[in-house]
Amino acid sequence: MNGLKVVENLPFLAEELVIVGCEDLEKVSNLCQVRRLHVQLCPNLRCVERLHSLQQLFLTEDMQKVSSMWLPGLQEERHQRQCEDLDVYNW
């Protein structure tokens, strides 16, 4: 899917979100009910933040480099909220 740049402020999204092939996607933010996030083939994803219920993150190999820009911040958000560590799976 091309053209989608931001996914944010969608409180009705719950449990699991799968994002695949969004080449223009730059930001995923403020999805407070999402517990599992799968991301694949989103090379321009530069910001993932405020996913307060997120417990598991699934990243494909192609996302390893780009996720290094936002994964530490996402993990720090969890520590500041005194949440359990985020489980990150590479597949």
mmCIF file of N, CA and C in Angstrom:
data_model
loop_
_atom_site.group_PDB
_atom_site.id
_atom_site.type_symbol
_atom_site.label_atom_id
_atom_site.label_comp_id
_atom_site.label_asym_id
_atom_site.label_seq_id
_atom_site.Cartn_x
_atom_site.Cartn_y
_atom_site.Cartn_z
ATOM 1 N N MET A 1 0.844 -1.170 0.000
ATOM 2 C CA MET A 1 0.000 0.000 0.000
ATOM 3 C C MET A 1 0.890 1.234 0.000
ATOM 4 N N ASN A 2 0.718 2.089 -0.919
ATOM 5 C CA ASN A 2 1.483 3.324 -0.994
ATOM 6 C C ASN A 2 0.586 4.503 -0.638
ATOM 7 N N GLY A 3 1.184 5.567 -0.145
ATOM 8 C CA GLY A 3 0.445 6.776 0.162
ATOM 9 C C GLY A 3 0.135 6.962 1.635
ATOM 10 N N LEU A 4 -0.041 5.913 2.401
ATOM 11 C CA LEU A 4 -0.338 6.010 3.822
ATOM 12 C C LEU A 4 0.931 6.405 4.572
ATOM 13 N N LYS A 5 0.911 7.577 5.220
ATOM 14 C CA LYS A 5 2.104 8.070 5.915
ATOM 15 C C LYS A 5 2.025 7.941 7.426
ATOM 16 N N VAL A 6 0.805 7.974 7.979
ATOM 17 C CA VAL A 6 0.637 7.976 9.426
ATOM 18 C C VAL A 6 -0.532 7.088 9.831
ATOM 19 N N VAL A 7 -0.320 6.305 10.891
ATOM 20 C CA VAL A 7 -1.396 5.560 11.548
ATOM 21 C C VAL A 7 -1.359 6.018 12.998
ATOM 22 N N GLU A 8 -2.366 6.788 13.418
ATOM 23 C CA GLU A 8 -2.353 7.300 14.789
ATOM 24 C C GLU A 8 -3.763 7.627 15.279
ATOM 25 N N ASN A 9 -3.866 7.697 16.614
ATOM 26 C CA ASN A 9 -5.098 8.107 17.279
ATOM 27 C C ASN A 9 -6.301 7.267 16.861
ATOM 28 N N LEU A 10 -6.150 5.961 16.910
ATOM 29 C CA LEU A 10 -7.239 5.054 16.559
ATOM 30 C C LEU A 10 -7.559 4.172 17.768
ATOM 31 N N PRO A 11 -8.336 4.698 18.715
ATOM 32 C CA PRO A 11 -8.592 3.962 19.952
ATOM 33 C C PRO A 11 -9.397 2.678 19.761
ATOM 34 N N PHE A 12 -10.069 2.533 18.631
ATOM 35 C CA PHE A 12 -10.863 1.326 18.401
ATOM 36 C C PHE A 12 -10.014 0.132 17.967
ATOM 37 N N LEU A 13 -8.759 0.375 17.570
ATOM 38 C CA LEU A 13 -7.879 -0.742 17.223
ATOM 39 C C LEU A 13 -7.467 -1.449 18.504
ATOM 40 N N ALA A 14 -7.756 -2.740 18.569
ATOM 41 C CA ALA A 14 -7.436 -3.488 19.785
ATOM 42 C C ALA A 14 -6.756 -4.793 19.423
ATOM 43 N N GLU A 15 -6.086 -5.331 20.389
ATOM 44 C CA GLU A 15 -5.407 -6.616 20.310
ATOM 45 C C GLU A 15 -4.243 -6.629 19.336
ATOM 46 N N GLU A 16 -4.513 -6.734 18.026
ATOM 47 C CA GLU A 16 -3.430 -7.002 17.086
ATOM 48 C C GLU A 16 -3.544 -6.129 15.838
ATOM 49 N N LEU A 17 -2.394 -5.596 15.426
ATOM 50 C CA LEU A 17 -2.327 -4.805 14.198
ATOM 51 C C LEU A 17 -1.196 -5.352 13.346
ATOM 52 N N VAL A 18 -1.500 -5.624 12.090
ATOM 53 C CA VAL A 18 -0.509 -6.127 11.142
ATOM 54 C C VAL A 18 -0.350 -5.076 10.044
ATOM 55 N N ILE A 19 0.883 -4.622 9.856
ATOM 56 C CA ILE A 19 1.178 -3.621 8.828
ATOM 57 C C ILE A 19 2.214 -4.223 7.883
ATOM 58 N N VAL A 20 1.821 -4.377 6.622
ATOM 59 C CA VAL A 20 2.692 -5.018 5.639
ATOM 60 C C VAL A 20 2.709 -4.190 4.360
ATOM 61 N N GLY A 21 3.904 -3.916 3.856
ATOM 62 C CA GLY A 21 4.059 -3.299 2.544
ATOM 63 C C GLY A 21 3.604 -1.861 2.445
ATOM 64 N N CYS A 22 3.686 -1.116 3.532
ATOM 65 C CA CYS A 22 3.337 0.313 3.496
ATOM 66 C C CYS A 22 4.629 1.102 3.324
ATOM 67 N N GLU A 23 5.047 1.233 2.098
ATOM 68 C CA GLU A 23 6.345 1.824 1.798
ATOM 69 C C GLU A 23 6.460 3.290 2.206
ATOM 70 N N ASP A 24 5.353 4.011 2.230
ATOM 71 C CA ASP A 24 5.387 5.429 2.582
ATOM 72 C C ASP A 24 5.119 5.696 4.062
ATOM 73 N N LEU A 25 4.766 4.678 4.810
ATOM 74 C CA LEU A 25 4.431 4.858 6.220
ATOM 75 C C LEU A 25 5.635 5.365 7.004
ATOM 76 N N GLU A 26 5.423 6.455 7.736
ATOM 77 C CA GLU A 26 6.498 7.072 8.510
ATOM 78 C C GLU A 26 6.257 7.023 10.014
ATOM 79 N N LYS A 27 4.986 6.933 10.430
ATOM 80 C CA LYS A 27 4.700 7.055 11.861
ATOM 81 C C LYS A 27 3.517 6.181 12.278
ATOM 82 N N VAL A 28 3.688 5.505 13.421
ATOM 83 C CA VAL A 28 2.617 4.764 14.088
ATOM 84 C C VAL A 28 2.594 5.289 15.513
ATOM 85 N N SER A 29 1.469 5.861 15.932
ATOM 86 C CA SER A 29 1.452 6.534 17.227
ATOM 87 C C SER A 29 0.071 6.511 17.867
ATOM 88 N N ASN A 30 0.093 6.485 19.192
ATOM 89 C CA ASN A 30 -1.104 6.642 20.009
ATOM 90 C C ASN A 30 -2.190 5.618 19.661
ATOM 91 N N LEU A 31 -1.803 4.363 19.644
ATOM 92 C CA LEU A 31 -2.744 3.249 19.476
ATOM 93 C C LEU A 31 -2.790 2.526 20.811
ATOM 94 N N CYS A 32 -3.551 3.080 21.728
ATOM 95 C CA CYS A 32 -3.444 2.683 23.137
ATOM 96 C C CYS A 32 -3.972 1.294 23.459
ATOM 97 N N GLN A 33 -4.703 0.644 22.581
ATOM 98 C CA GLN A 33 -5.251 -0.680 22.876
ATOM 99 C C GLN A 33 -4.518 -1.832 22.180
ATOM 100 N N VAL A 34 -3.629 -1.532 21.260
ATOM 101 C CA VAL A 34 -2.931 -2.573 20.495
ATOM 102 C C VAL A 34 -1.935 -3.303 21.402
ATOM 103 N N ARG A 35 -2.055 -4.633 21.464
ATOM 104 C CA ARG A 35 -1.174 -5.447 22.303
ATOM 105 C C ARG A 35 -0.075 -6.140 21.501
ATOM 106 N N ARG A 36 -0.383 -6.443 20.244
ATOM 107 C CA ARG A 36 0.595 -7.104 19.366
ATOM 108 C C ARG A 36 0.671 -6.318 18.062
ATOM 109 N N LEU A 37 1.902 -6.030 17.648
ATOM 110 C CA LEU A 37 2.123 -5.290 16.407
ATOM 111 C C LEU A 37 3.089 -6.081 15.535
ATOM 112 N N HIS A 38 2.692 -6.333 14.293
ATOM 113 C CA HIS A 38 3.524 -7.007 13.295
ATOM 114 C C HIS A 38 3.860 -5.974 12.218
ATOM 115 N N VAL A 39 5.143 -5.838 11.899
ATOM 116 C CA VAL A 39 5.552 -4.865 10.884
ATOM 117 C C VAL A 39 6.479 -5.537 9.873
ATOM 118 N N GLN A 40 6.147 -5.357 8.595
ATOM 119 C CA GLN A 40 6.937 -5.953 7.520
ATOM 120 C C GLN A 40 6.917 -5.017 6.313
ATOM 121 N N LEU A 41 8.072 -4.858 5.688
ATOM 122 C CA LEU A 41 8.200 -4.100 4.435
ATOM 123 C C LEU A 41 7.677 -2.666 4.547
ATOM 124 N N CYS A 42 8.117 -1.976 5.594
ATOM 125 C CA CYS A 42 7.784 -0.558 5.795
ATOM 126 C C CYS A 42 9.100 0.206 5.984
ATOM 127 N N PRO A 43 9.851 0.395 4.914
ATOM 128 C CA PRO A 43 11.222 0.908 5.023
ATOM 129 C C PRO A 43 11.346 2.348 5.506
ATOM 130 N N ASN A 44 10.274 3.114 5.483
ATOM 131 C CA ASN A 44 10.342 4.514 5.906
ATOM 132 C C ASN A 44 9.717 4.772 7.267
ATOM 133 N N LEU A 45 9.422 3.720 8.002
ATOM 134 C CA LEU A 45 8.821 3.869 9.324
ATOM 135 C C LEU A 45 9.877 4.405 10.293
ATOM 136 N N ARG A 46 9.753 5.673 10.646
ATOM 137 C CA ARG A 46 10.764 6.354 11.452
ATOM 138 C C ARG A 46 10.330 6.613 12.887
ATOM 139 N N CYS A 47 9.042 6.464 13.171
ATOM 140 C CA CYS A 47 8.549 6.798 14.503
ATOM 141 C C CYS A 47 7.446 5.815 14.908
ATOM 142 N N VAL A 48 7.662 5.129 16.021
ATOM 143 C CA VAL A 48 6.630 4.288 16.632
ATOM 144 C C VAL A 48 6.616 4.679 18.100
ATOM 145 N N GLU A 49 5.470 5.191 18.569
ATOM 146 C CA GLU A 49 5.417 5.714 19.930
ATOM 147 C C GLU A 49 4.005 5.634 20.497
ATOM 148 N N ARG A 50 3.930 5.753 21.810
ATOM 149 C CA ARG A 50 2.667 5.802 22.555
ATOM 150 C C ARG A 50 1.742 4.630 22.228
ATOM 151 N N LEU A 51 2.306 3.443 22.274
ATOM 152 C CA LEU A 51 1.517 2.215 22.174
ATOM 153 C C LEU A 51 1.518 1.589 23.570
ATOM 154 N N HIS A 52 0.739 2.171 24.463
ATOM 155 C CA HIS A 52 0.835 1.884 25.890
ATOM 156 C C HIS A 52 0.465 0.461 26.280
ATOM 157 N N SER A 53 -0.321 -0.227 25.497
ATOM 158 C CA SER A 53 -0.697 -1.612 25.825
ATOM 159 C C SER A 53 0.150 -2.643 25.095
ATOM 160 N N LEU A 54 1.073 -2.186 24.263
ATOM 161 C CA LEU A 54 1.874 -3.102 23.450
ATOM 162 C C LEU A 54 2.687 -4.057 24.315
ATOM 163 N N GLN A 55 2.545 -5.342 24.047
ATOM 164 C CA GLN A 55 3.272 -6.382 24.772
ATOM 165 C C GLN A 55 4.233 -7.138 23.870
ATOM 166 N N GLN A 56 3.857 -7.273 22.585
ATOM 167 C CA GLN A 56 4.671 -8.052 21.662
ATOM 168 C C GLN A 56 4.818 -7.293 20.340
ATOM 169 N N LEU A 57 6.062 -7.268 19.866
ATOM 170 C CA LEU A 57 6.378 -6.628 18.592
ATOM 171 C C LEU A 57 7.051 -7.665 17.702
ATOM 172 N N PHE A 58 6.514 -7.852 16.510
ATOM 173 C CA PHE A 58 7.048 -8.826 15.555
ATOM 174 C C PHE A 58 7.606 -8.057 14.361
ATOM 175 N N LEU A 59 8.894 -8.236 14.109
ATOM 176 C CA LEU A 59 9.567 -7.535 13.025
ATOM 177 C C LEU A 59 10.203 -8.536 12.069
ATOM 178 N N THR A 60 10.039 -8.310 10.793
ATOM 179 C CA THR A 60 10.720 -9.145 9.813
ATOM 180 C C THR A 60 12.155 -8.641 9.658
ATOM 181 N N GLU A 61 12.974 -9.443 9.043
ATOM 182 C CA GLU A 61 14.394 -9.121 8.882
ATOM 183 C C GLU A 61 14.597 -7.769 8.204
ATOM 184 N N ASP A 62 13.743 -7.454 7.242
ATOM 185 C CA ASP A 62 13.885 -6.184 6.524
ATOM 186 C C ASP A 62 13.648 -4.968 7.415
ATOM 187 N N MET A 63 13.060 -5.159 8.592
ATOM 188 C CA MET A 63 12.756 -4.054 9.494
ATOM 189 C C MET A 63 13.815 -3.844 10.575
ATOM 190 N N GLN A 64 14.820 -4.686 10.623
ATOM 191 C CA GLN A 64 15.816 -4.615 11.692
ATOM 192 C C GLN A 64 16.526 -3.264 11.748
ATOM 193 N N LYS A 65 17.013 -2.789 10.636
ATOM 194 C CA LYS A 65 17.781 -1.539 10.627
ATOM 195 C C LYS A 65 16.894 -0.336 10.952
ATOM 196 N N VAL A 66 15.763 -0.225 10.287
ATOM 197 C CA VAL A 66 14.892 0.935 10.487
ATOM 198 C C VAL A 66 14.308 0.937 11.902
ATOM 199 N N SER A 67 14.049 -0.212 12.472
ATOM 200 C CA SER A 67 13.471 -0.255 13.820
ATOM 201 C C SER A 67 14.464 0.213 14.877
ATOM 202 N N SER A 68 15.747 0.175 14.570
ATOM 203 C CA SER A 68 16.744 0.634 15.536
ATOM 204 C C SER A 68 16.592 2.130 15.827
ATOM 205 N N MET A 69 15.874 2.859 14.979
ATOM 206 C CA MET A 69 15.655 4.290 15.194
ATOM 207 C C MET A 69 14.563 4.545 16.229
ATOM 208 N N TRP A 70 13.600 3.630 16.370
ATOM 209 C CA TRP A 70 12.486 3.885 17.271
ATOM 210 C C TRP A 70 12.284 2.841 18.366
ATOM 211 N N LEU A 71 12.857 1.673 18.222
ATOM 212 C CA LEU A 71 12.652 0.632 19.225
ATOM 213 C C LEU A 71 13.187 1.020 20.612
ATOM 214 N N PRO A 72 14.380 1.622 20.728
ATOM 215 C CA PRO A 72 14.844 2.024 22.062
ATOM 216 C C PRO A 72 13.887 3.000 22.757
ATOM 217 N N GLY A 73 13.346 3.934 22.023
ATOM 218 C CA GLY A 73 12.391 4.882 22.601
ATOM 219 C C GLY A 73 11.107 4.209 23.044
ATOM 220 N N LEU A 74 10.653 3.252 22.261
ATOM 221 C CA LEU A 74 9.449 2.500 22.610
ATOM 222 C C LEU A 74 9.674 1.698 23.892
ATOM 223 N N GLN A 75 10.832 1.087 24.007
ATOM 224 C CA GLN A 75 11.159 0.333 25.218
ATOM 225 C C GLN A 75 11.295 1.271 26.418
ATOM 226 N N GLU A 76 11.869 2.440 26.209
ATOM 227 C CA GLU A 76 12.003 3.413 27.299
ATOM 228 C C GLU A 76 10.633 3.885 27.784
ATOM 229 N N GLU A 77 9.695 4.090 26.865
ATOM 230 C CA GLU A 77 8.333 4.460 27.257
ATOM 231 C C GLU A 77 7.754 3.427 28.215
ATOM 232 N N ARG A 78 7.987 2.151 27.919
ATOM 233 C CA ARG A 78 7.465 1.077 28.783
ATOM 234 C C ARG A 78 8.116 1.128 30.155
ATOM 235 N N HIS A 79 9.409 1.373 30.206
ATOM 236 C CA HIS A 79 10.098 1.446 31.498
ATOM 237 C C HIS A 79 9.595 2.627 32.319
ATOM 238 N N GLN A 80 9.361 3.764 31.669
ATOM 239 C CA GLN A 80 8.858 4.939 32.378
ATOM 240 C C GLN A 80 7.462 4.698 32.942
ATOM 241 N N ARG A 81 6.686 3.899 32.262
ATOM 242 C CA ARG A 81 5.333 3.570 32.729
ATOM 243 C C ARG A 81 5.347 2.367 33.672
ATOM 244 N N GLN A 82 6.535 1.869 33.983
ATOM 245 C CA GLN A 82 6.742 0.728 34.872
ATOM 246 C C GLN A 82 5.995 -0.509 34.381
ATOM 247 N N CYS A 83 6.055 -0.721 33.079
ATOM 248 C CA CYS A 83 5.457 -1.894 32.448
ATOM 249 C C CYS A 83 6.521 -2.987 32.313
ATOM 250 N N GLU A 84 6.063 -4.182 32.037
ATOM 251 C CA GLU A 84 6.997 -5.270 31.763
ATOM 252 C C GLU A 84 7.740 -4.979 30.463
ATOM 253 N N ASP A 85 8.884 -5.636 30.299
ATOM 254 C CA ASP A 85 9.652 -5.466 29.072
ATOM 255 C C ASP A 85 8.829 -5.862 27.852
ATOM 256 N N LEU A 86 9.075 -5.191 26.769
ATOM 257 C CA LEU A 86 8.431 -5.490 25.498
ATOM 258 C C LEU A 86 9.079 -6.729 24.893
ATOM 259 N N ASP A 87 8.276 -7.690 24.504
ATOM 260 C CA ASP A 87 8.787 -8.878 23.826
ATOM 261 C C ASP A 87 8.924 -8.556 22.340
ATOM 262 N N VAL A 88 10.148 -8.681 21.831
ATOM 263 C CA VAL A 88 10.419 -8.386 20.420
ATOM 264 C C VAL A 88 10.832 -9.681 19.739
ATOM 265 N N TYR A 89 10.143 -10.008 18.655
ATOM 266 C CA TYR A 89 10.412 -11.229 17.897
ATOM 267 C C TYR A 89 10.823 -10.861 16.486
ATOM 268 N N ASN A 90 11.882 -11.478 16.024
ATOM 269 C CA ASN A 90 12.345 -11.288 14.650
ATOM 270 C C ASN A 90 11.998 -12.537 13.858
ATOM 271 N N TRP A 91 11.397 -12.344 12.698
ATOM 272 C CA TRP A 91 11.004 -13.490 11.868
ATOM 273 C C TRP A 91 11.198 -13.175 10.415
#
